[in-house]
mmCIF file of C-alpha atoms in Angstrom:
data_model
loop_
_atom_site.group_PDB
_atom_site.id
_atom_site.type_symbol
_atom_site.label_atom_id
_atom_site.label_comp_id
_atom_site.label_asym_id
_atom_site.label_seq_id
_atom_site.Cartn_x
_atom_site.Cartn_y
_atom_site.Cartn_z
ATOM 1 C CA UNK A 1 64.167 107.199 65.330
ATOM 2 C CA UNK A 2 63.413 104.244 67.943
ATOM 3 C CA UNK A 3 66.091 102.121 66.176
ATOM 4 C CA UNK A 4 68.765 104.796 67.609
ATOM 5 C CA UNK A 5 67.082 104.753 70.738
ATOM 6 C CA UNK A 6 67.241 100.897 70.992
ATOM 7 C CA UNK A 7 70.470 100.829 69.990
ATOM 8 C CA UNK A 8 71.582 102.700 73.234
ATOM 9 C CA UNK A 9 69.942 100.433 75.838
ATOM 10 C CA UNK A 10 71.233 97.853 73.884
ATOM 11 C CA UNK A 11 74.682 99.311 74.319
ATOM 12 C CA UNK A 12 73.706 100.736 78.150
ATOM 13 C CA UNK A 13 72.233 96.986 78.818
ATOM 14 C CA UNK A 14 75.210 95.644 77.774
ATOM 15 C CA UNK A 15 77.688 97.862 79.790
ATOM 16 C CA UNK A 16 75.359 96.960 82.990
ATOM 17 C CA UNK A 17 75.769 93.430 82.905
ATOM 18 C CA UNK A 18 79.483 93.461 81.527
ATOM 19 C CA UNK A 19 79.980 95.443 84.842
ATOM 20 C CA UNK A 20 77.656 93.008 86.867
ATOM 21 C CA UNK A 21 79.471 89.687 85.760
ATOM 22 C CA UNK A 22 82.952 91.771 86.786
ATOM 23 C CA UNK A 23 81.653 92.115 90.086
ATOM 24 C CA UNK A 24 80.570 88.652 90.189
ATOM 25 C CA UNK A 25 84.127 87.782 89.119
ATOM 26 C CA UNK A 26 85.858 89.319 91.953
ATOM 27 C CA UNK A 27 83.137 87.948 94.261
ATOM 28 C CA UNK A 28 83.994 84.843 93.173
ATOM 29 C CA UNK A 29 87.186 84.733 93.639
ATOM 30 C CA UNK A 30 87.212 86.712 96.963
ATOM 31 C CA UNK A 31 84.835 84.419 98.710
ATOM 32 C CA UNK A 32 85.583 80.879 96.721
ATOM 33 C CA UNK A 33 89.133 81.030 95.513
ATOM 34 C CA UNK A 34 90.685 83.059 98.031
ATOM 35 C CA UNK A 35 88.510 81.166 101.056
ATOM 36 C CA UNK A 36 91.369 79.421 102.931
ATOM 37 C CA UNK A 37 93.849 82.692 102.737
ATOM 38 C CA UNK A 38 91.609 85.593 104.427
ATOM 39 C CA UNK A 39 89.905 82.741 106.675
ATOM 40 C CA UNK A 40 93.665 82.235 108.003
ATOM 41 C CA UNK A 41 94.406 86.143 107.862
ATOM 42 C CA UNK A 42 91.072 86.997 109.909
ATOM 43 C CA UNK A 43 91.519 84.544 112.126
ATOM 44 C CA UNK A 44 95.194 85.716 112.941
ATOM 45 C CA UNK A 45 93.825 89.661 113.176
ATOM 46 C CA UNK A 46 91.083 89.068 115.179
ATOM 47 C CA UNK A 47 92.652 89.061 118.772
ATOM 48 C CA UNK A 48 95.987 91.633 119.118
ATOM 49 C CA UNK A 49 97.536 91.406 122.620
ATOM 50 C CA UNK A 50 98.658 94.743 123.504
ATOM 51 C CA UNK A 51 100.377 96.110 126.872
ATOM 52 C CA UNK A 52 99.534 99.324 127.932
ATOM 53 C CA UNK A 53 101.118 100.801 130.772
ATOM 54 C CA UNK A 54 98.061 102.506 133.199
ATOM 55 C CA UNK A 55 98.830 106.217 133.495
ATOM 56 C CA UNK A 56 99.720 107.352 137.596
ATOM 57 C CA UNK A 57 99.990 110.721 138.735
ATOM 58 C CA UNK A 58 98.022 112.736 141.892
ATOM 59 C CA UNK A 59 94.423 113.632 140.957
ATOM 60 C CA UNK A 60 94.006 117.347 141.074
ATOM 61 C CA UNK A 61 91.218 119.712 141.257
ATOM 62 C CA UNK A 62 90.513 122.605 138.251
ATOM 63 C CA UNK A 63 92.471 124.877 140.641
ATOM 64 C CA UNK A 64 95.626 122.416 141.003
ATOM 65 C CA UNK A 65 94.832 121.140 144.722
ATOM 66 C CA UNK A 66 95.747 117.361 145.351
ATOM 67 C CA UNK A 67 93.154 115.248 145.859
ATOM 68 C CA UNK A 68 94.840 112.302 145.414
ATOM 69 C CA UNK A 69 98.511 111.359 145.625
ATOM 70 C CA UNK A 70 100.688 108.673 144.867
ATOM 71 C CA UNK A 71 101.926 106.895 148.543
ATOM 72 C CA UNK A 72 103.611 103.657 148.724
ATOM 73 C CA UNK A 73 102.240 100.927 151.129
ATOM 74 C CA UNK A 74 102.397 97.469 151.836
ATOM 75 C CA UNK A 75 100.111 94.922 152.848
ATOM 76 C CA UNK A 76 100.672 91.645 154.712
ATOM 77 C CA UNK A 77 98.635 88.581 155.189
ATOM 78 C CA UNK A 78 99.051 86.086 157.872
ATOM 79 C CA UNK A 79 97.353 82.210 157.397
ATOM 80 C CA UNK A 80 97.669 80.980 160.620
ATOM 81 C CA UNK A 81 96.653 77.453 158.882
ATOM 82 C CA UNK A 82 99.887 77.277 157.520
ATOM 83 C CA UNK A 83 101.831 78.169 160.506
ATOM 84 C CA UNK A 84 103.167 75.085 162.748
ATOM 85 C CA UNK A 85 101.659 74.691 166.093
ATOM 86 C CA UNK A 86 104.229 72.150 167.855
#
């Protein structure tokens, strides 16, 4: 009777570390083999420049009143170092 029961954790125990060294495998290869190609990969991915026009509109309250509203303007500077004085 324990002969049967060895005879399955032999089998189990064998089934564990067939599926161990499988994983170790594709460890392997992922971090040693395949170093140099997902180093290159990650390094590309890591920063994506993207634009993204910002959203305008008015600003409105819950009941639709403006509290904000779109208005052109412009703005000028003077630097009176860089204007001549003869």
């Amino acid at each position: 009777m324990f002969k049967i029961f060895l005879n399955r954790y032999v089998h189990i125990l064998i089934i564990i570390l067939a599926v161990l060294l499988l994983l170790a495998g594709f460890l392997h290869n992922l971090t040693i083999d395949e170093y140099l190609k997902y180093s290159e990969l990650s390094l590309q991915w890591r920063i994506r420049k993207m634009e993204i026009p910002a959203s305008r509109g008015e600003i409105t309250d819950i009941k639709g009143n403006v509290l904000a509203k779109n208005a052109v303007g412009y703005s000028i500077k003077l630097n009176s170092s860089m204007i001549p004085t003869d």
